[in-house]
Structure formats: C-alpha cells, structure tokens
Amino acid sequence: MAESQRPSQEIQSVLSENRVFPPPPEFSKRAHIKSMEDYRRLWDEAAKDPEAYWGARAREELYWKEPFQTVLDWKAPNARWFVEGRTNLAYNCLDRHLPKLKDKPAILFEGEPGDRRTVTYGELSAMVNRLANGLKSLGVRKGDRVGIYLPMVPEAAVAMLACARIGAVHSVVFGGFSAEALQERMNDAGAKVLLTADGGWRKGAVVPLKKNVDAALPNMKTVEKVVVLKRAGDAGTPGPKDVSWEELVRGQSDTCEPEWVEAEHPLFILYTSGSTGKPKGVLHTTAGYAVSISLTTRWVFDLREDDIYWCTADVGWVTGHSYVVYGPLMNGVTTVIYEGAPTQPGPDRFWEIIARYKATILYTAPTAIRAFMRLGEEYPRKHDMSSLRLLGSVGEPINPEAWIWYRDVIGGGRCPVVDTWWQTETGGIMISPLPGATPTKPGSATLPLPGIHAEILDRQGNPVPKGQGGLLFVTKPWPSMLRTVYGDPERYVKTYFSELPGKYFTGDGARTDQDGYFWLMGRVDDVVNVAGHRLGTAEVESALVSHPRIAEAAVVGRPDDLKGTALVAFVTLKKGTPPSPELKKELATHVTKEIGAIARPDEIRFAEGLPKTRSGKIMRRLLRDVAAGKQTTGDTTTLEDLNVLATLRQDEE
Ligand code: ATP
Ligand code: MG
C-alpha cells in the first residue's frame, strides 16, 4: 500500500479542557522540586547526558555493596543498568534506616474487621529476617521463585521483602483471584514455595485463600511447600506440603545476612491486569527498579519525614509493589495498609481511616473516585480530612469531572492532584505532575519525569503534531523498565518493540497540548473508527461523565452496515437516578454539545455495573462483544464479576 493510501493512524481529539491549577505557593516553598525551572533543569540535564544523570541518581538513592562502573548497557530491546553493582533491596528498605528509624512506624495496619497494628521499622526488619531464614530452611535459594497469595496484611510486605533479602524472585497473585488464575500464574513462574493465609477479610466475609490453594495444588507441580499464615477463617486439615507460618518463623534469628545480588538480578515477576488480553508475566530486576521507585515516590508524592502516606492499592498490583511497599519504605516514611473493601462496614470507611491516622497523602484509582462520587458527598463530609495535603490518581485516565470532585470534596480544594501515568511494565511513574512545580490540568497526566522520553508518534515513527492523538512511545530506556516477559522473550519483543524497532510501545493513545502536556486517550486497541474519524474512548467517556446524572461510562464500537462503526455507550447512573428514554436522549445531546456530533453515541445502554478487571479498569474488549451480541472468547480470568457481563447481556434481550 502506498504511504498516502494508508489509513491514518491519528486519533482525533475532541475534548477541550481549559482549567489550570497552579501549585499552591506554600506547597511549592517546601517541595523537593519547587518550580518549573527546577523541573526543566533536571529534565535537560537528564536529556543531555542520561548516563551521568542516572548514575548520579543511582548513587544517591541506594546503598551499594559493590559500586557499578557501567550505567547502561543498551542493546535494543535489552537493557542492563548499573551493571557491575551489587545491592539488596530489603537492606535498602530496612537496615539502612534502623540507626535513626528503629522505633518509627513503618506500617499502620487496619484490618477490615477493625483490628489495628503498628509495625515499626525495627519490628518489620526482624519479621522480614525471620521469614527470610525460614524460607532458607525450606530450601529456597537465590533465583528461586516464590508465590505470594495473601490478603493486604503487613505479612504481604514482609513476604516480598523476605524474598528480596535472600535473592528469591517473588510473584504476587492478587488475593481476590480464583484457584484457576493462581494456578496459571504459579505454573508460569515455576514457583517453588507459596506463601498464603487461611483467609482474608473482604466485604464482611472471609476470602478462602487456603481453600483456593488446595484446589489448585494438584495442578501446581512445582510448588513444594505452602506456608500458611493465620488470619481469618479455617485452614482446613493441613496437607503434606503445608507449613504453618507461625511455626516456620518461631525460633528463627532476627538477623539474616542479605544476599548481595547483582544489579540485574530478577526481583519479581508480576502478571499485568489483563485489560487487553491474557496477562503478561512482567519481569523486573533489582537495582534499576529500586532507583526509579525510590526517586519517583519522593518526587511525585513530595515525601517528608512526617508524612502518613496511604496508597490504597493491593500488593497484587504493581502499584502495591512500587508505591505501597518498596517506594515508601526506601524513603523511610510511614505507610498505611488497609485490608478490606472501601465500603465496609459503611461508605465512609476510607474517610474514617484518613481521619484516624491523619493521613497526609492519598493515592487511589479513578474507579474508586467515581464510585465515591456516585455515593455522594455526605460521606466524606462527615470526617475531618484536613490532614491531607496531596492526592494522587493512577490506573486509568481520570475524567476531568472526577478529578475536580477529588480535588474539591476529598482535598478540600487545597491539595494538589497528581495524575500519574505508568504501567506494570514501566515499574514506576513516568508521566506525572511534580506537585510543587507543575500547574495541573484536570484529566492530564502533564509532563514526563526527568529522564523519561515519552513521545507521540505515528506507526511510521513520525512525530504527531500537537493537538492530534497518536501512539505513546517511550523512546529511550529507563532504569525500571521491564526486562522481559518471563519465559517468553519473543512476546517481549513482539508486544513492546515491534511497532517501531528500539522504541518501547505503551499500547496507549495520547496527545499533547500547546504546553506539551500529555493527555491519555485510552488504549490504542480501544480506538473507535466512526465514519473515518478515529476517536479515543477516554474523551467520549469523560463527556458522558461530565453529565450530573452519570457515574461511569464506557464507550466501544459496534460494526454497523451504514456507518462502518456505531458508537455504543454503556453508562451507570448516580444513586437515585431512574433510567429513562428521555435521559438517553439528553445524554446524546449532552455529548454533541460537549464535543460534537461525531462523538454522539448511536446507542446508549444503562448498566448496573461495568465489567472491570480486579484492579478496577474497565474491560472494553468484553463490552465490544456485548455490543456486537457476540460471545466472549477472550481471557476473562481477571474479570472482577462475571455477573456483570451476564446482566449486560440480559438487558439486551
Ligand atoms: P494488560 O497489559 O494485561 O492489558 P493493563 O494494561 O490494564 O493490562 P496495567 O499495567 O495494570 O495493566 O495498567 C497500565 C495501563 O493503565 C496503562 O497502559 C494505561 O492504559 C492505564 N493507565 C494507568 N495510569 C493511567 C493514567 N494516569 N492515565 C491514563 N491511563 C492510565
Ligand atoms: Mg498493559
């Protein structure tokens, strides 16, 4: 096909959002990065000499047992960072803080039933070392894979750190996943030991973790031992592979010499959320990951010694790895861990937790924010949340209306909001405001962090002009980039480096505006082609969500004889709003008014709920099938609730 006949790969932008919020001056004054000049200076420095920049950051952020000489060995698409160095991530999270922070709370834990624990840095270090010694006694050696299938309790962090301490590679599986999903991941990773609990609390009920393990065990041939923590419920009769966690650690020494691993030693395998298909086993290594995570946590959340930091993610997701466990602990702050559901026992559980612990930073997902919006303002208003000074969002594009609500209702209008774009594969935050420096715009992740080369290109690799949407690439390596897809190096190349050789393809569509700010437009797979216009889903959805009666929206394309593709919108309504044909008309008109006739949905369907991954991302690929009246053939193991799909199909009939 001649170049000129190729279908355009541009994504048309239809949404305009003009509100700008400069950082509050008092915030900037005390921030790590205080101004756009500071930001630009760092960015330029990193761009001019990336190896000097990253080398300096690596020396500052980590304790190195052995120094490195080579900052980067890049043979695209394979990177090795800080090549000759040796370090240990558990040491960096714990031991190096102990002289000063032994008695400082590392973790403030709250279980769903209301039980509370404070774990100091000193206690955490001892717990980690005892478990590390215990794992060794079970025969776990450097490089062995260890599965972790636990509720959100301090032991989940202990388990990860104990693996890191002895150079074992952890693979955390979200505690809400089924036996089947667990089995698939453990087999792929070849886990030797599995750390689990009898159960965990969720929505007032016990999640039967151990029962799931038992169901999967006959098919998990590599698993030799199952270590069972007492938490909730009934562990059943111990099987031949079972070891009690409490007994395993009893009598173990509080000290454990860290395994000083090579910089590129694998740290963990984590399976992606599965929004676009079968999850990928993303492999991260030690030092590069640690440098990026330590730095981004401090800069993006502008950490201070006295912060009470709360990231609501589960350790089953990358956000839980980087910004519940490793990032905060490397920085020596106090992190809040909450086990259960946001609405248990009532819709204000989160706000109660913030008030109780006087949390200063909250980092959560748009799905949660939209759910809280749907419930109404009365719940956050009941609690004193004046301790908050910064809010973060991650996981999906945040609709401008949800952003404003978050800022006003949760942040009392005074807290900067950082919308952080990144992926399991990137390890850490890539595009985000720096809260003391960057003026924010609702719905924009703003600017790439220093050292991050995010670019919007077309399929031929040409830059896409400002204002137009294209494909988001990262064009230079960065320390916390994934190293491979575990056990499938071909999939690594095919998924991330085959669109444009040597350039990392994110799978997301985005545009930049006149200030160079990035606006994420949704996944490229989800782009809808309507009468020759390629539309990103995020903008049409945001237009729908800006209607006062709409809580959430998902937009997909359906094959249409006349138009080629028709736009189908699935929407959920705010509490107390009855569905009606008039409302459908009103919504279609609203979209036309907000962004124009090309984005006017051809069909609007009211839904009780939208199909989401367990991490709360809308799974549009399933909705495409529903809209087309087809059975789903894709992977549904990461789906939160199969009933949602069934209900959507019934609505149709
Ligand atoms: P899979 O790759 O298996 O389909 P996934 O992409 O959902 O799953 P994650 O790594 O958990 O797995 O999610 C990363 C994706 O989430 C990004 O590629 C992007 O689409 C979306 N995302 C995350 N943060 C943001 C954000 N701040 N703004 C817009 N999109 C975001
Ligand atoms: Mg992805």
XYZ file of C-alpha atoms and ligand atoms in Angstrom:
685
model
C 0.000 0.000 0.000
C 1.367 3.402 -0.904
C 2.167 5.628 2.019
C -0.571 8.107 1.110
C -3.241 5.393 0.965
C -2.510 4.007 4.363
C -5.337 4.562 6.811
C -4.468 7.420 9.116
C -3.189 6.322 12.496
C -4.008 9.603 14.104
C -6.547 9.679 16.829
C -8.768 12.681 16.664
C -9.075 14.752 19.788
C -12.480 16.162 20.518
C -12.329 17.209 24.144
C -11.104 20.519 25.372
C -10.404 21.200 28.995
C -9.105 24.636 29.905
C -8.943 24.735 33.685
C -5.458 25.141 35.144
C -4.452 24.835 38.808
C -1.038 26.209 39.701
C 0.652 24.604 42.710
C -0.223 26.403 45.957
C 2.727 28.704 46.796
C 3.073 27.338 50.374
C 3.297 23.855 48.922
C 5.979 24.827 46.420
C 8.052 26.570 49.051
C 8.612 23.337 50.972
C 8.640 20.956 48.000
C 11.577 18.884 46.744
C 11.062 20.347 43.296
C 9.824 23.859 43.686
C 9.311 25.302 40.236
C 9.057 24.588 36.548
C 12.579 25.959 36.221
C 13.794 23.254 38.622
C 11.900 20.640 36.657
C 13.228 21.817 33.297
C 16.781 21.999 34.569
C 16.603 18.375 35.722
C 14.921 17.297 32.523
C 17.578 18.973 30.386
C 20.370 17.567 32.498
C 18.962 14.053 32.100
C 18.433 14.501 28.361
C 21.908 15.883 27.760
C 23.790 13.082 29.452
C 21.431 10.269 30.532
C 24.212 8.087 31.886
C 25.644 10.826 34.067
C 22.165 11.686 35.304
C 21.060 8.134 36.106
C 24.446 7.222 37.512
C 24.239 10.108 39.971
C 20.662 9.231 40.940
C 21.621 5.582 41.481
C 24.476 6.529 43.803
C 22.210 8.847 45.796
C 19.181 6.612 46.080
C 20.724 3.276 47.019
C 23.260 1.710 49.292
C 25.654 -0.264 47.083
C 27.660 -3.139 48.466
C 29.700 -3.071 45.271
C 29.748 0.006 43.049
C 28.895 -0.091 39.356
C 31.045 1.271 36.544
C 28.694 0.863 33.611
C 25.478 2.858 33.977
C 23.740 1.399 30.948
C 24.372 -1.380 28.510
C 21.649 -0.997 25.872
C 21.378 -3.433 23.038
C 17.843 -2.681 21.991
C 15.490 -4.014 23.162
C 17.580 -5.345 26.049
C 18.853 -3.108 28.798
C 21.247 -3.746 31.650
C 21.546 -0.972 34.217
C 24.278 -0.336 36.778
C 25.897 -3.489 35.515
C 28.685 -4.372 37.972
C 26.877 -3.104 41.071
C 25.639 -5.256 43.910
C 22.936 -4.319 46.349
C 19.953 -5.689 48.235
C 16.529 -4.123 48.223
C 15.451 -5.313 51.676
C 18.612 -3.774 53.081
C 17.727 -0.509 51.352
C 14.176 -0.579 52.718
C 15.094 -1.537 56.279
C 18.635 -1.903 57.610
C 19.976 1.406 56.427
C 17.150 3.232 58.249
C 17.478 1.379 61.541
C 20.038 3.622 63.270
C 17.553 6.508 63.037
C 14.135 4.994 62.441
C 14.069 1.807 64.514
C 11.048 2.933 66.523
C 9.262 4.825 63.792
C 6.093 3.187 62.453
C 6.777 1.683 59.057
C 3.270 0.289 58.669
C -0.019 1.359 60.200
C -2.305 -1.558 59.558
C -6.055 -1.744 59.770
C -7.919 -4.957 59.094
C -11.401 -4.905 57.672
C -12.984 -6.109 60.950
C -11.311 -3.150 62.691
C -8.218 -4.781 64.190
C -5.171 -2.489 64.186
C -1.424 -2.945 64.380
C 1.559 -0.668 64.244
C 4.742 -2.202 62.887
C 7.906 -0.173 63.461
C 10.912 -0.268 61.169
C 12.731 -2.318 63.804
C 9.892 -4.827 64.084
C 9.454 -5.043 60.331
C 13.127 -5.745 59.891
C 13.008 -8.581 62.442
C 9.873 -10.070 60.840
C 11.491 -9.991 57.428
C 14.684 -11.601 58.650
C 12.878 -14.369 60.497
C 10.832 -15.224 57.433
C 13.917 -14.972 55.208
C 15.656 -17.503 57.452
C 12.519 -19.636 57.428
C 12.394 -19.641 53.632
C 16.024 -20.662 53.531
C 15.240 -23.531 55.880
C 12.670 -24.702 53.322
C 15.386 -24.801 50.695
C 14.618 -21.518 48.930
C 17.765 -20.234 47.225
C 18.749 -17.201 45.222
C 16.814 -17.115 41.956
C 14.035 -19.479 43.104
C 10.524 -18.194 42.535
C 8.195 -17.761 45.494
C 4.466 -17.219 45.083
C 2.637 -14.822 47.388
C -1.137 -15.121 47.695
C -2.071 -13.132 50.770
C -4.610 -10.592 51.965
C -3.494 -6.972 52.462
C -1.839 -7.541 55.824
C 1.658 -6.466 56.930
C 2.858 -10.011 56.212
C 2.319 -9.390 52.494
C 5.054 -6.742 52.641
C 7.124 -8.987 54.914
C 6.880 -11.789 52.363
C 8.064 -9.607 49.483
C 10.943 -8.186 51.491
C 11.992 -11.610 52.774
C 12.272 -12.816 49.178
C 14.273 -9.756 48.206
C 16.527 -10.341 51.198
C 17.606 -13.786 50.046
C 17.512 -13.091 46.323
C 14.376 -15.147 45.688
C 12.052 -13.831 42.983
C 8.550 -13.071 44.221
C 5.410 -13.362 42.214
C 2.425 -11.880 43.983
C -1.030 -13.004 42.947
C -3.937 -10.801 43.998
C -5.825 -12.423 46.895
C -9.115 -11.925 45.063
C -8.092 -14.197 42.218
C -9.525 -17.658 41.812
C -7.742 -21.001 42.143
C -7.543 -21.168 38.362
C -5.863 -17.769 37.995
C -3.457 -18.641 40.812
C -2.541 -21.958 39.277
C -1.890 -20.462 35.862
C 0.469 -17.839 37.289
C 2.307 -20.181 39.661
C 2.925 -22.652 36.860
C 4.127 -19.954 34.514
C 6.505 -18.636 37.163
C 7.550 -22.128 38.294
C 7.114 -21.213 41.971
C 8.861 -23.458 44.477
C 7.135 -22.196 47.613
C 3.775 -20.475 48.014
C 3.042 -18.101 50.884
C -0.618 -17.798 51.712
C -3.108 -17.366 54.562
C -6.087 -19.312 55.772
C -8.235 -16.406 54.605
C -8.612 -12.658 54.420
C -11.463 -10.252 55.025
C -13.382 -8.646 52.191
C -16.868 -7.089 52.354
C -17.553 -8.653 55.710
C -16.814 -12.184 54.518
C -13.775 -14.424 54.521
C -11.974 -14.947 51.234
C -10.979 -18.620 51.401
C -7.390 -18.309 50.228
C -6.224 -21.636 51.581
C -9.169 -23.475 50.046
C -8.277 -21.960 46.679
C -4.682 -23.045 47.120
C -5.818 -26.568 47.956
C -7.996 -26.632 44.866
C -5.080 -25.516 42.692
C -2.368 -27.556 44.376
C -2.760 -30.817 42.427
C -2.105 -28.793 39.283
C 0.787 -26.740 40.639
C 3.529 -29.278 40.189
C 6.468 -27.023 41.001
C 5.144 -25.936 44.409
C 6.919 -27.937 47.115
C 5.732 -26.123 50.232
C 2.735 -23.999 51.175
C 3.300 -21.639 54.078
C 0.021 -20.712 55.763
C -0.473 -17.563 57.814
C -3.287 -17.397 60.378
C -5.537 -14.514 59.548
C -9.186 -15.397 59.068
C -11.275 -18.439 58.548
C -10.382 -22.024 58.544
C -7.209 -23.544 57.147
C -8.765 -26.998 56.993
C -6.689 -30.081 57.705
C -3.029 -29.406 56.946
C -1.864 -31.243 53.833
C 1.562 -32.843 53.350
C 3.023 -29.696 51.787
C 1.643 -27.285 54.404
C 3.856 -25.433 56.850
C 2.473 -23.058 59.453
C 3.891 -19.542 59.034
C 3.992 -19.026 62.783
C 5.940 -22.243 63.289
C 8.257 -21.532 60.407
C 9.386 -18.224 61.879
C 9.357 -19.290 65.525
C 12.888 -19.614 66.808
C 14.420 -18.102 63.673
C 17.060 -15.440 64.169
C 16.141 -11.745 63.875
C 19.138 -11.231 61.682
C 19.786 -12.549 58.228
C 22.759 -11.586 56.128
C 21.361 -10.046 52.950
C 22.163 -11.724 49.661
C 24.125 -9.069 47.803
C 22.678 -9.581 44.374
C 23.833 -8.275 41.002
C 22.048 -5.130 39.867
C 20.243 -7.123 37.180
C 19.200 -9.960 39.458
C 15.438 -10.586 39.000
C 13.361 -9.085 41.798
C 9.845 -10.054 40.820
C 7.502 -11.382 38.191
C 4.111 -9.730 38.114
C 1.271 -10.509 35.753
C -0.408 -7.462 34.146
C -4.045 -6.618 34.787
C -5.252 -8.300 31.609
C -7.311 -5.380 30.299
C -6.314 -6.141 26.731
C -5.860 -9.915 26.789
C -4.025 -12.711 28.525
C -1.829 -11.304 31.332
C 1.883 -10.999 30.677
C 4.495 -12.083 33.246
C 6.423 -8.846 33.538
C 9.931 -9.322 34.926
C 11.632 -6.568 36.911
C 15.192 -6.640 38.172
C 16.697 -5.181 41.306
C 18.732 -2.001 41.088
C 17.193 -0.116 38.189
C 13.742 -0.738 39.590
C 14.809 0.391 43.055
C 16.387 3.621 41.818
C 13.305 4.679 39.847
C 10.868 3.746 42.591
C 12.766 5.446 45.378
C 13.099 8.635 43.362
C 9.587 8.792 41.919
C 7.968 8.151 45.298
C 9.867 11.035 46.850
C 9.374 13.470 43.993
C 5.836 12.741 42.865
C 4.429 12.493 46.397
C 6.840 15.113 47.630
C 7.558 12.958 50.664
C 8.521 14.422 54.001
C 9.735 12.626 57.064
C 6.469 13.095 58.927
C 4.116 12.036 56.153
C 1.449 9.449 56.782
C 1.207 8.057 53.330
C -1.678 5.938 52.095
C -1.771 4.201 48.763
C -4.937 2.126 48.612
C -3.702 -0.367 46.014
C -3.434 -4.051 46.751
C 0.034 -5.618 46.668
C -1.359 -7.845 43.933
C -0.885 -4.927 41.518
C 2.233 -3.123 40.508
C 1.036 -0.018 42.344
C 1.094 -2.065 45.521
C 4.631 -3.245 44.798
C 6.099 0.128 43.948
C 4.020 2.550 45.976
C 2.741 0.586 48.979
C 5.845 -1.430 49.780
C 9.135 -0.534 48.122
C 8.880 3.212 47.438
C 7.643 4.390 50.844
C 9.960 2.053 52.762
C 13.032 3.041 50.772
C 12.170 6.595 51.763
C 11.620 5.767 55.433
C 8.061 7.086 55.667
C 5.039 5.616 57.414
C 2.672 3.773 55.128
C -0.953 2.828 55.814
C -2.210 -0.606 54.842
C -5.919 -1.354 54.866
C -7.104 -4.873 54.263
C -10.664 -4.633 53.088
C -13.324 -3.060 50.918
C -13.773 0.738 50.743
C -17.434 0.463 51.743
C -17.131 -1.892 54.699
C -18.898 -1.512 57.089
C -20.139 1.773 55.578
C -19.498 4.013 52.578
C -17.150 6.217 54.601
C -14.516 3.669 55.608
C -11.746 5.394 53.621
C -12.544 8.800 55.089
C -12.657 7.369 58.585
C -9.199 5.857 58.034
C -7.800 9.155 56.776
C -9.183 10.973 59.804
C -7.984 8.319 62.267
C -4.404 8.141 61.070
C -4.219 11.765 59.975
C -3.081 10.635 56.559
C -1.315 13.356 54.604
C -1.157 11.703 51.176
C -3.811 9.624 49.442
C -3.072 7.688 46.252
C -6.000 5.827 44.697
C -7.680 4.951 41.391
C -10.290 6.708 39.236
C -12.618 3.723 39.614
C -12.688 4.316 43.379
C -13.137 8.053 42.968
C -16.077 7.559 40.597
C -17.629 5.045 42.981
C -17.394 7.580 45.814
C -18.880 10.302 43.608
C -21.773 8.019 42.881
C -22.410 7.563 46.604
C -22.453 11.297 47.256
C -20.579 13.945 49.192
C -22.215 13.353 52.524
C -19.814 10.554 53.464
C -16.504 12.374 53.085
C -18.088 15.478 54.631
C -18.653 13.574 57.883
C -14.913 13.281 58.583
C -12.080 15.645 59.327
C -9.694 15.166 56.441
C -7.750 18.361 56.963
C -4.543 16.343 57.413
C -4.462 15.606 53.656
C -2.014 17.663 51.652
C -1.661 15.740 48.393
C -3.844 13.469 46.260
C -2.795 11.001 43.589
C -4.587 9.026 40.909
C -3.491 6.007 38.870
C -4.857 3.211 36.750
C -6.978 4.789 34.054
C -7.467 8.196 32.523
C -9.241 10.245 35.163
C -12.275 12.055 33.810
C -11.975 15.808 34.435
C -15.218 15.811 36.457
C -13.879 13.091 38.741
C -10.591 14.987 39.077
C -12.430 18.150 40.149
C -14.573 16.223 42.594
C -11.497 14.563 44.067
C -9.753 17.895 44.455
C -12.754 19.726 45.913
C -14.536 17.159 48.033
C -11.639 14.970 49.200
C -8.841 17.506 49.031
C -10.879 20.443 50.327
C -9.726 22.453 47.291
C -6.252 22.851 48.784
C -4.395 19.663 47.821
C -2.586 19.328 44.510
C -3.722 16.328 42.467
C -1.096 14.199 40.743
C -2.482 12.095 37.894
C 0.268 9.550 37.392
C 0.553 7.623 34.135
C 2.549 4.403 34.160
C 2.241 0.645 33.684
C 3.261 -2.672 35.202
C 5.935 -2.714 32.528
C 7.351 0.703 33.369
C 7.797 -0.301 37.013
C 7.261 3.242 38.226
C 5.609 6.545 37.433
C 6.570 8.003 34.047
C 4.299 10.956 33.307
C 3.051 12.975 36.253
C 2.937 16.423 37.757
C 5.557 17.273 40.363
C 3.189 18.809 42.872
C 5.320 21.769 43.910
C 6.223 22.673 40.356
C 3.702 21.643 37.728
C 0.478 23.556 37.116
C -2.151 20.830 36.746
C -4.998 20.453 34.286
C -7.881 18.089 35.131
C -7.537 14.944 33.032
C -3.918 15.455 32.008
C -1.014 13.472 33.431
C 1.003 16.582 32.451
C 4.713 16.013 31.745
C 7.232 13.175 31.648
C 9.556 12.976 34.640
C 13.222 13.877 34.131
C 14.980 11.116 32.195
C 11.753 9.840 30.625
C 11.416 10.292 26.874
C 7.726 9.961 26.146
C 6.777 10.739 22.572
C 3.646 10.626 20.472
C 4.373 9.073 17.109
C 2.510 7.549 14.225
C 3.061 3.994 13.015
C 5.914 5.142 10.778
C 7.679 6.770 13.696
C 6.923 10.359 12.735
C 6.078 12.813 15.496
C 2.377 13.606 15.595
C 1.671 17.340 15.708
C 0.499 18.870 18.974
C -3.231 18.601 19.477
C -3.559 15.383 17.492
C -3.635 11.975 19.062
C -1.155 9.238 18.225
C 0.651 6.305 19.768
C 2.514 6.796 23.009
C 6.090 5.516 22.930
C 8.995 5.702 25.324
C 11.911 6.202 23.012
C 14.838 5.699 25.381
C 15.469 3.061 28.035
C 14.837 3.905 31.704
C 16.070 2.065 34.792
C 12.793 0.470 35.921
C 11.716 -0.794 32.515
C 10.658 -4.418 32.329
C 13.460 -6.701 31.193
C 11.356 -9.376 29.547
C 8.115 -11.303 29.627
C 9.020 -14.193 31.863
C 9.634 -17.324 29.875
C 8.571 -15.684 26.630
C 11.258 -13.370 25.233
C 9.508 -13.367 21.863
C 6.372 -11.941 23.358
C 8.533 -9.225 24.929
C 9.837 -8.141 21.540
C 6.528 -8.602 19.783
C 4.409 -6.714 22.312
C 6.687 -3.810 23.084
C 9.327 -3.393 20.419
C 7.851 -4.453 17.110
C 5.751 -1.382 16.376
C 8.930 0.674 15.961
C 12.247 -1.112 16.470
C 14.157 0.037 19.541
C 11.265 2.126 20.839
C 9.037 0.949 23.647
C 5.371 0.921 22.623
C 2.998 1.519 25.513
C -0.212 0.383 23.835
C -1.866 3.671 24.807
C -3.033 6.556 22.668
C -2.299 10.110 23.729
C -1.941 13.678 22.528
C -0.017 16.682 23.725
C -1.412 20.190 24.005
C 0.216 23.548 23.307
C 2.103 23.372 26.622
C 3.465 19.908 25.827
C 1.143 18.325 28.402
C 0.178 14.702 27.803
C -3.466 13.686 27.637
C -4.033 9.938 27.653
C -6.825 8.983 25.265
C -7.275 5.312 26.120
C -5.785 2.156 24.736
C -4.976 2.007 21.079
C -6.894 -1.289 20.872
C -9.991 0.549 22.040
C -9.866 3.377 19.494
C -13.174 3.616 17.654
C -13.315 4.449 13.980
C -16.541 6.336 13.274
C -17.150 7.457 9.697
C -13.440 7.921 9.142
C -12.802 9.604 12.483
C -10.617 7.702 14.911
C -11.767 8.527 18.419
C -10.117 7.634 21.714
C -12.561 6.227 24.248
C -11.421 8.404 27.134
C -12.674 11.678 25.729
C -16.165 10.465 24.843
C -16.434 8.803 28.239
C -15.345 11.972 30.001
C -18.020 13.931 28.152
C -20.631 11.473 29.431
C -19.264 11.540 32.973
C -19.476 15.336 32.966
C -23.284 14.957 32.925
C -24.507 15.321 36.509
C -26.541 12.077 36.468
C -23.779 9.815 35.155
C -21.382 7.952 37.411
C -19.348 5.970 34.924
C -19.202 5.381 31.193
C -17.539 3.042 28.734
C -17.636 3.600 25.009
C -16.988 0.979 22.352
C -17.558 0.488 18.644
C -20.061 -1.924 17.080
C -19.892 -2.941 13.407
C -22.596 -1.061 11.551
C -23.697 -1.601 7.951
C -24.270 2.052 7.326
C -21.556 3.878 9.230
C -18.925 1.181 9.369
C -18.830 1.540 13.142
C -21.513 2.741 15.503
C -20.677 4.203 18.915
C -22.194 2.352 21.826
C -22.034 3.857 25.299
C -22.591 1.850 28.461
C -23.351 4.126 31.391
C -24.062 3.718 35.071
C -26.236 6.273 36.809
C -25.707 8.116 40.067
C -27.585 6.960 43.121
C -31.304 7.744 42.900
C -31.429 8.454 39.164
C -34.091 6.429 37.367
C -33.222 5.255 33.834
C -35.483 6.647 31.120
C -35.600 7.069 27.338
C -35.595 10.848 27.877
C -32.345 10.629 29.776
C -30.786 8.702 26.887
C -31.761 11.490 24.513
C -30.481 14.089 26.918
C -27.145 12.291 27.179
C -26.719 12.058 23.426
C -27.411 15.779 23.157
C -25.016 16.446 26.013
C -22.173 14.664 24.206
C -22.927 16.555 20.999
C -22.816 19.805 22.913
C -19.641 18.936 24.820
C -17.560 17.525 21.993
C -19.536 17.500 18.758
C -21.815 15.432 16.595
C -19.176 12.902 15.502
C -18.951 11.611 19.046
C -22.704 11.373 19.551
C -23.414 7.807 20.687
C -25.655 5.794 18.369
C -26.817 3.706 21.238
C -26.776 4.312 24.990
C -27.286 1.454 27.386
C -27.883 1.839 31.088
C -25.964 -0.683 33.137
C -25.912 -1.629 36.801
C -22.158 -2.038 36.573
C -19.375 -2.202 34.004
C -17.069 -5.174 33.524
C -13.766 -4.381 35.199
C -10.518 -6.059 35.961
C -9.924 -6.836 39.599
C -7.761 -3.749 39.699
C -10.734 -1.650 38.641
C -10.067 -0.983 34.978
C -12.949 -1.059 32.528
C -12.586 -4.015 30.144
C -13.813 -2.548 26.903
C -12.823 -5.602 24.893
C -15.624 -7.510 26.641
C -18.088 -4.688 26.064
C -17.279 -4.756 22.361
C -18.501 -8.339 22.282
C -21.615 -7.474 24.262
C -22.373 -4.544 21.944
C -21.988 -6.785 18.911
C -24.143 -9.503 20.508
C -21.228 -11.967 20.422
C -19.995 -14.469 22.949
C -16.713 -13.523 24.541
C -13.814 -15.723 23.577
C -11.071 -13.686 25.269
C -9.422 -14.218 28.641
C -11.835 -13.436 31.490
C -9.762 -14.699 34.426
C -9.028 -11.165 35.596
C -12.665 -10.053 35.421
C -13.988 -8.790 38.730
C -17.524 -10.061 38.432
C -18.804 -12.377 35.732
C -22.382 -11.490 36.666
C -21.889 -8.000 35.337
C -21.394 -9.441 31.868
C -24.374 -11.759 32.193
C -26.574 -8.866 33.306
C -25.456 -6.712 30.404
C -26.383 -9.478 28.003
C -29.807 -9.928 29.568
C -30.500 -6.213 29.270
C -30.172 -6.660 25.592
C -32.920 -9.256 25.362
P -2.743 -5.652 30.095
O -1.469 -5.011 29.677
O -2.597 -7.066 30.504
O -3.872 -5.422 29.134
P -3.173 -3.388 31.847
O -2.535 -2.586 30.768
O -4.509 -2.963 32.340
O -3.236 -4.936 31.435
P -1.529 -2.324 33.964
O -0.088 -2.377 33.755
O -2.057 -2.552 35.340
O -2.184 -3.456 33.088
O -2.106 -0.937 33.504
C -1.403 0.024 32.769
C -2.372 0.802 31.907
O -3.293 1.537 32.722
C -1.748 1.869 31.041
O -1.226 1.330 29.852
C -2.925 2.800 30.792
O -3.769 2.303 29.781
C -3.657 2.759 32.112
N -3.266 3.878 32.985
C -2.590 3.803 34.143
N -2.465 5.011 34.726
C -3.060 5.896 33.904
C -3.261 7.318 33.948
N -2.847 8.062 34.957
N -3.913 7.878 32.903
C -4.361 7.132 31.871
N -4.210 5.803 31.788
C -3.580 5.173 32.793
Mg -0.947 -3.029 29.564
